[in-house]
PDB file of C-alpha atoms in Angstrom:
ATOM      1  CA  UNK A  26      -5.844   1.499  29.601  1.00 58.00           C
ATOM      2  CA  UNK A  27      -8.462   0.474  27.032  1.00 71.00           C
ATOM      3  CA  UNK A  28      -8.751   4.066  25.786  1.00 81.00           C
ATOM      4  CA  UNK A  29      -4.989   4.241  25.287  1.00 82.00           C
ATOM      5  CA  UNK A  30      -5.034   1.044  23.232  1.00 79.00           C
ATOM      6  CA  UNK A  31      -7.965   2.324  21.184  1.00 82.00           C
ATOM      7  CA  UNK A  32      -6.161   5.621  20.503  1.00 87.00           C
ATOM      8  CA  UNK A  33      -2.975   3.772  19.546  1.00 86.00           C
ATOM      9  CA  UNK A  34      -4.908   1.564  17.145  1.00 87.00           C
ATOM     10  CA  UNK A  35      -6.664   4.605  15.702  1.00 90.00           C
ATOM     11  CA  UNK A  36      -3.351   6.392  15.190  1.00 92.00           C
ATOM     12  CA  UNK A  37      -1.779   3.396  13.454  1.00 93.00           C
ATOM     13  CA  UNK A  38      -4.856   3.001  11.253  1.00 93.00           C
ATOM     14  CA  UNK A  39      -4.675   6.693  10.305  1.00 95.00           C
ATOM     15  CA  UNK A  40      -1.009   6.285   9.353  1.00 96.00           C
ATOM     16  CA  UNK A  41      -1.899   3.217   7.275  1.00 96.00           C
ATOM     17  CA  UNK A  42      -4.749   5.088   5.589  1.00 96.00           C
ATOM     18  CA  UNK A  43      -2.497   8.033   4.783  1.00 97.00           C
ATOM     19  CA  UNK A  44       0.260   5.826   3.396  1.00 97.00           C
ATOM     20  CA  UNK A  45      -1.984   3.739   1.155  1.00 97.00           C
ATOM     21  CA  UNK A  46      -3.928   6.749  -0.068  1.00 97.00           C
ATOM     22  CA  UNK A  47      -0.715   8.653  -0.798  1.00 97.00           C
ATOM     23  CA  UNK A  48       0.728   5.660  -2.661  1.00 97.00           C
ATOM     24  CA  UNK A  49      -2.370   5.470  -4.880  1.00 96.00           C
ATOM     25  CA  UNK A  50      -2.441   9.184  -5.609  1.00 96.00           C
ATOM     26  CA  UNK A  51       1.288   9.519  -6.269  1.00 96.00           C
ATOM     27  CA  UNK A  52       1.346   6.535  -8.625  1.00 95.00           C
ATOM     28  CA  UNK A  53      -1.855   7.572 -10.391  1.00 95.00           C
ATOM     29  CA  UNK A  54      -0.456  11.037 -11.100  1.00 94.00           C
ATOM     30  CA  UNK A  55       2.934   9.816 -12.324  1.00 91.00           C
ATOM     31  CA  UNK A  56       3.364  10.857 -15.931  1.00 85.00           C
ATOM     32  CA  UNK A  57       6.179  12.318 -18.010  1.00 86.00           C
ATOM     33  CA  UNK A  58       6.945  12.780 -21.687  1.00 79.00           C
ATOM     34  CA  UNK A  59      10.387  11.774 -22.871  1.00 75.00           C
ATOM     35  CA  UNK A  60      12.195  11.218 -26.115  1.00 72.00           C
ATOM     36  CA  UNK A  61      14.517   8.552 -27.400  1.00 69.00           C
ATOM     37  CA  UNK A  62      16.371   9.261 -30.650  1.00 76.00           C
ATOM     38  CA  UNK A  63      13.891  12.022 -31.524  1.00 78.00           C
ATOM     39  CA  UNK A  64      10.918   9.723 -30.898  1.00 77.00           C
ATOM     40  CA  UNK A  65       8.614  11.216 -28.289  1.00 82.00           C
ATOM     41  CA  UNK A  66       6.678   8.987 -25.887  1.00 77.00           C
ATOM     42  CA  UNK A  67       4.730   9.350 -22.660  1.00 82.00           C
ATOM     43  CA  UNK A  68       5.471   7.250 -19.611  1.00 84.00           C
ATOM     44  CA  UNK A  69       2.473   6.768 -17.313  1.00 88.00           C
ATOM     45  CA  UNK A  70       1.383   4.241 -14.749  1.00 89.00           C
ATOM     46  CA  UNK A  71      -1.381   2.829 -16.973  1.00 88.00           C
ATOM     47  CA  UNK A  72       1.248   1.461 -19.366  1.00 89.00           C
ATOM     48  CA  UNK A  73       2.002  -1.343 -16.912  1.00 92.00           C
ATOM     49  CA  UNK A  74      -0.543  -3.782 -15.469  1.00 94.00           C
ATOM     50  CA  UNK A  75       1.557  -4.137 -12.295  1.00 95.00           C
ATOM     51  CA  UNK A  76       1.350  -0.398 -11.636  1.00 96.00           C
ATOM     52  CA  UNK A  77      -2.412  -0.457 -12.254  1.00 96.00           C
ATOM     53  CA  UNK A  78      -2.714  -3.338  -9.794  1.00 97.00           C
ATOM     54  CA  UNK A  79      -0.652  -1.368  -7.264  1.00 97.00           C
ATOM     55  CA  UNK A  80      -2.970   1.646  -7.558  1.00 97.00           C
ATOM     56  CA  UNK A  81      -6.118  -0.475  -7.315  1.00 97.00           C
ATOM     57  CA  UNK A  82      -4.826  -2.504  -4.358  1.00 97.00           C
ATOM     58  CA  UNK A  83      -3.818   0.597  -2.429  1.00 97.00           C
ATOM     59  CA  UNK A  84      -7.114   2.291  -3.313  1.00 97.00           C
ATOM     60  CA  UNK A  85      -9.181  -0.655  -2.086  1.00 97.00           C
ATOM     61  CA  UNK A  86      -7.180  -0.867   1.135  1.00 97.00           C
ATOM     62  CA  UNK A  87      -7.588   2.898   1.621  1.00 97.00           C
ATOM     63  CA  UNK A  88     -11.370   2.587   1.404  1.00 97.00           C
ATOM     64  CA  UNK A  89     -11.296  -0.349   3.819  1.00 96.00           C
ATOM     65  CA  UNK A  90      -9.055   1.570   6.224  1.00 94.00           C
ATOM     66  CA  UNK A  91     -11.385   4.563   6.106  1.00 96.00           C
ATOM     67  CA  UNK A  92     -14.465   2.437   6.850  1.00 94.00           C
ATOM     68  CA  UNK A  93     -12.806   0.628   9.763  1.00 92.00           C
ATOM     69  CA  UNK A  94     -12.116   3.965  11.436  1.00 90.00           C
ATOM     70  CA  UNK A  95     -15.845   4.308  12.102  1.00 89.00           C
ATOM     71  CA  UNK A  96     -16.329   0.831  13.573  1.00 86.00           C
ATOM     72  CA  UNK A  97     -17.227   1.007  17.289  1.00 83.00           C
ATOM     73  CA  UNK A  98     -14.630  -0.595  19.552  1.00 72.00           C
ATOM     74  CA  UNK A  99     -17.299  -2.682  21.324  1.00 76.00           C
ATOM     75  CA  UNK A 100     -18.523  -4.252  18.088  1.00 76.00           C
ATOM     76  CA  UNK A 101     -18.225  -7.987  17.500  1.00 80.00           C
ATOM     77  CA  UNK A 102     -17.166  -7.156  13.947  1.00 83.00           C
ATOM     78  CA  UNK A 103     -13.587  -6.684  15.185  1.00 78.00           C
ATOM     79  CA  UNK A 104     -13.083 -10.435  14.793  1.00 80.00           C
ATOM     80  CA  UNK A 105     -13.900  -9.973  11.116  1.00 87.00           C
ATOM     81  CA  UNK A 106     -11.558  -6.987  10.974  1.00 88.00           C
ATOM     82  CA  UNK A 107      -8.667  -9.225  12.034  1.00 87.00           C
ATOM     83  CA  UNK A 108      -9.378 -11.556   9.116  1.00 90.00           C
ATOM     84  CA  UNK A 109      -9.809  -8.636   6.723  1.00 93.00           C
ATOM     85  CA  UNK A 110      -6.563  -7.075   7.973  1.00 93.00           C
ATOM     86  CA  UNK A 111      -4.821 -10.301   6.999  1.00 94.00           C
ATOM     87  CA  UNK A 112      -6.415 -10.302   3.544  1.00 96.00           C
ATOM     88  CA  UNK A 113      -5.623  -6.658   2.869  1.00 96.00           C
ATOM     89  CA  UNK A 114      -2.066  -7.024   4.179  1.00 96.00           C
ATOM     90  CA  UNK A 115      -1.544  -9.788   1.622  1.00 97.00           C
ATOM     91  CA  UNK A 116      -3.148  -7.636  -1.083  1.00 97.00           C
ATOM     92  CA  UNK A 117      -0.792  -4.752  -0.308  1.00 97.00           C
ATOM     93  CA  UNK A 118       2.203  -7.090  -0.237  1.00 97.00           C
ATOM     94  CA  UNK A 119       1.372  -8.542  -3.636  1.00 97.00           C
ATOM     95  CA  UNK A 120       0.769  -5.082  -5.096  1.00 96.00           C
ATOM     96  CA  UNK A 121       4.070  -3.664  -3.863  1.00 97.00           C
ATOM     97  CA  UNK A 122       5.915  -6.785  -5.040  1.00 97.00           C
ATOM     98  CA  UNK A 123       4.531  -6.544  -8.561  1.00 96.00           C
ATOM     99  CA  UNK A 124       5.178  -2.807  -8.811  1.00 96.00           C
ATOM    100  CA  UNK A 125       8.683  -3.159  -7.401  1.00 96.00           C
ATOM    101  CA  UNK A 126       9.571  -5.793  -9.989  1.00 95.00           C
ATOM    102  CA  UNK A 127       8.496  -3.529 -12.846  1.00 94.00           C
ATOM    103  CA  UNK A 128      10.193  -0.509 -11.277  1.00 93.00           C
ATOM    104  CA  UNK A 129      13.442  -2.462 -11.071  1.00 93.00           C
ATOM    105  CA  UNK A 130      13.245  -3.341 -14.758  1.00 92.00           C
ATOM    106  CA  UNK A 131      12.508   0.305 -15.556  1.00 89.00           C
ATOM    107  CA  UNK A 132      15.535   1.405 -13.564  1.00 91.00           C
ATOM    108  CA  UNK A 133      18.060  -1.274 -14.557  1.00 90.00           C
ATOM    109  CA  UNK A 134      16.607  -2.837 -17.710  1.00 87.00           C
ATOM    110  CA  UNK A 135      17.034  -6.502 -18.619  1.00 86.00           C
ATOM    111  CA  UNK A 136      19.869  -7.331 -20.982  1.00 85.00           C
ATOM    112  CA  UNK A 137      18.712 -10.940 -21.577  1.00 87.00           C
ATOM    113  CA  UNK A 138      15.291  -9.745 -22.753  1.00 84.00           C
ATOM    114  CA  UNK A 139      16.699  -6.730 -24.583  1.00 82.00           C
ATOM    115  CA  UNK A 140      14.809  -4.235 -22.405  1.00 86.00           C
ATOM    116  CA  UNK A 141      16.538  -0.920 -21.920  1.00 84.00           C
ATOM    117  CA  UNK A 142      16.215   1.119 -18.721  1.00 85.00           C
ATOM    118  CA  UNK A 143      13.900   4.106 -19.107  1.00 84.00           C
ATOM    119  CA  UNK A 144      14.715   6.138 -15.996  1.00 86.00           C
ATOM    120  CA  UNK A 145      17.433   8.042 -17.850  1.00 84.00           C
ATOM    121  CA  UNK A 146      14.832   9.403 -20.281  1.00 84.00           C
ATOM    122  CA  UNK A 147      12.004  10.062 -17.792  1.00 88.00           C
ATOM    123  CA  UNK A 148      13.620  10.792 -14.409  1.00 88.00           C
ATOM    124  CA  UNK A 149      10.649  12.685 -12.906  1.00 93.00           C
ATOM    125  CA  UNK A 150       8.371   9.745 -13.684  1.00 91.00           C
ATOM    126  CA  UNK A 151      10.795   7.359 -12.008  1.00 92.00           C
ATOM    127  CA  UNK A 152      11.088   9.653  -8.989  1.00 94.00           C
ATOM    128  CA  UNK A 153       7.293   9.693  -8.556  1.00 95.00           C
ATOM    129  CA  UNK A 154       7.151   5.911  -8.886  1.00 95.00           C
ATOM    130  CA  UNK A 155       9.886   5.644  -6.247  1.00 95.00           C
ATOM    131  CA  UNK A 156       7.871   7.919  -3.957  1.00 96.00           C
ATOM    132  CA  UNK A 157       4.737   5.852  -4.483  1.00 96.00           C
ATOM    133  CA  UNK A 158       6.653   2.654  -3.726  1.00 97.00           C
ATOM    134  CA  UNK A 159       8.124   4.189  -0.555  1.00 97.00           C
ATOM    135  CA  UNK A 160       4.655   5.201   0.601  1.00 97.00           C
ATOM    136  CA  UNK A 161       3.405   1.733  -0.300  1.00 96.00           C
ATOM    137  CA  UNK A 162       6.122   0.173   1.862  1.00 97.00           C
ATOM    138  CA  UNK A 163       5.021   2.326   4.799  1.00 97.00           C
ATOM    139  CA  UNK A 164       1.483   1.037   4.218  1.00 96.00           C
ATOM    140  CA  UNK A 165       2.603  -2.603   4.106  1.00 97.00           C
ATOM    141  CA  UNK A 166       4.689  -2.266   7.262  1.00 97.00           C
ATOM    142  CA  UNK A 167       1.876  -0.471   9.072  1.00 96.00           C
ATOM    143  CA  UNK A 168      -0.693  -3.078   8.088  1.00 95.00           C
ATOM    144  CA  UNK A 169       1.670  -5.830   9.236  1.00 95.00           C
ATOM    145  CA  UNK A 170       1.950  -4.086  12.607  1.00 93.00           C
ATOM    146  CA  UNK A 171      -1.838  -3.726  12.777  1.00 91.00           C
ATOM    147  CA  UNK A 172      -2.315  -7.374  11.928  1.00 90.00           C
ATOM    148  CA  UNK A 173       0.102  -8.566  14.596  1.00 91.00           C
ATOM    149  CA  UNK A 174      -1.426  -6.254  17.189  1.00 86.00           C
ATOM    150  CA  UNK A 175      -4.965  -7.336  16.280  1.00 82.00           C
ATOM    151  CA  UNK A 176      -4.061 -11.013  16.522  1.00 84.00           C
ATOM    152  CA  UNK A 177      -2.361 -10.401  19.856  1.00 83.00           C
ATOM    153  CA  UNK A 178      -5.321  -8.578  21.360  1.00 77.00           C
ATOM    154  CA  UNK A 179      -7.862 -11.025  19.959  1.00 74.00           C
ATOM    155  CA  UNK A 180      -6.176 -14.224  21.097  1.00 76.00           C
ATOM    156  CA  UNK A 181      -4.558 -13.083  24.343  1.00 71.00           C
ATOM    157  CA  UNK A 182      -6.932 -13.997  27.172  1.00 59.00           C
ATOM    158  CA  UNK A 183      -5.160 -11.628  29.598  1.00 62.00           C
ATOM    159  CA  UNK A 184      -6.103  -8.589  27.523  1.00 52.00           C
ATOM    160  CA  UNK A 185      -9.864  -9.203  27.534  1.00 51.00           C
ATOM    161  CA  UNK A 186     -11.855  -8.997  30.725  1.00 50.00           C
ATOM    162  CA  UNK A 187     -15.008 -11.067  30.901  1.00 45.00           C
TER     163      UNK A 187
END
């Protein structure tokens, strides 16, 4: 039974690693040149601090997720992993929230601020950002599942045998 739980945790952590790594790579490679009234410009993720934060947050969580894969299941460090899972889940949530807010403005604009939507001029860029956000959501959901499972196994006295 313990091996099954360990394999399930490993599988979920691999999914989380893949999702966060994919989100970072997709967002970091999003770039397209467009034009507006014969003025050429390049849309890239580094133009927006929220997108940079999204890439950095997902990158940091990817490194963390990779390192945790090599932690022995008997280690006492798993109590620390539960706390770090909580921290990194919050980091991912804040990163996706910030990026989603900017993506919404890019898609719909903001008439009160006078900001025009840009997705009509750079649709491939917007599609890549949408893909990165979708992958980021998978990462957030997976880390939430990991966090709940870790808390359950850590604090449930019926799971641990003395």
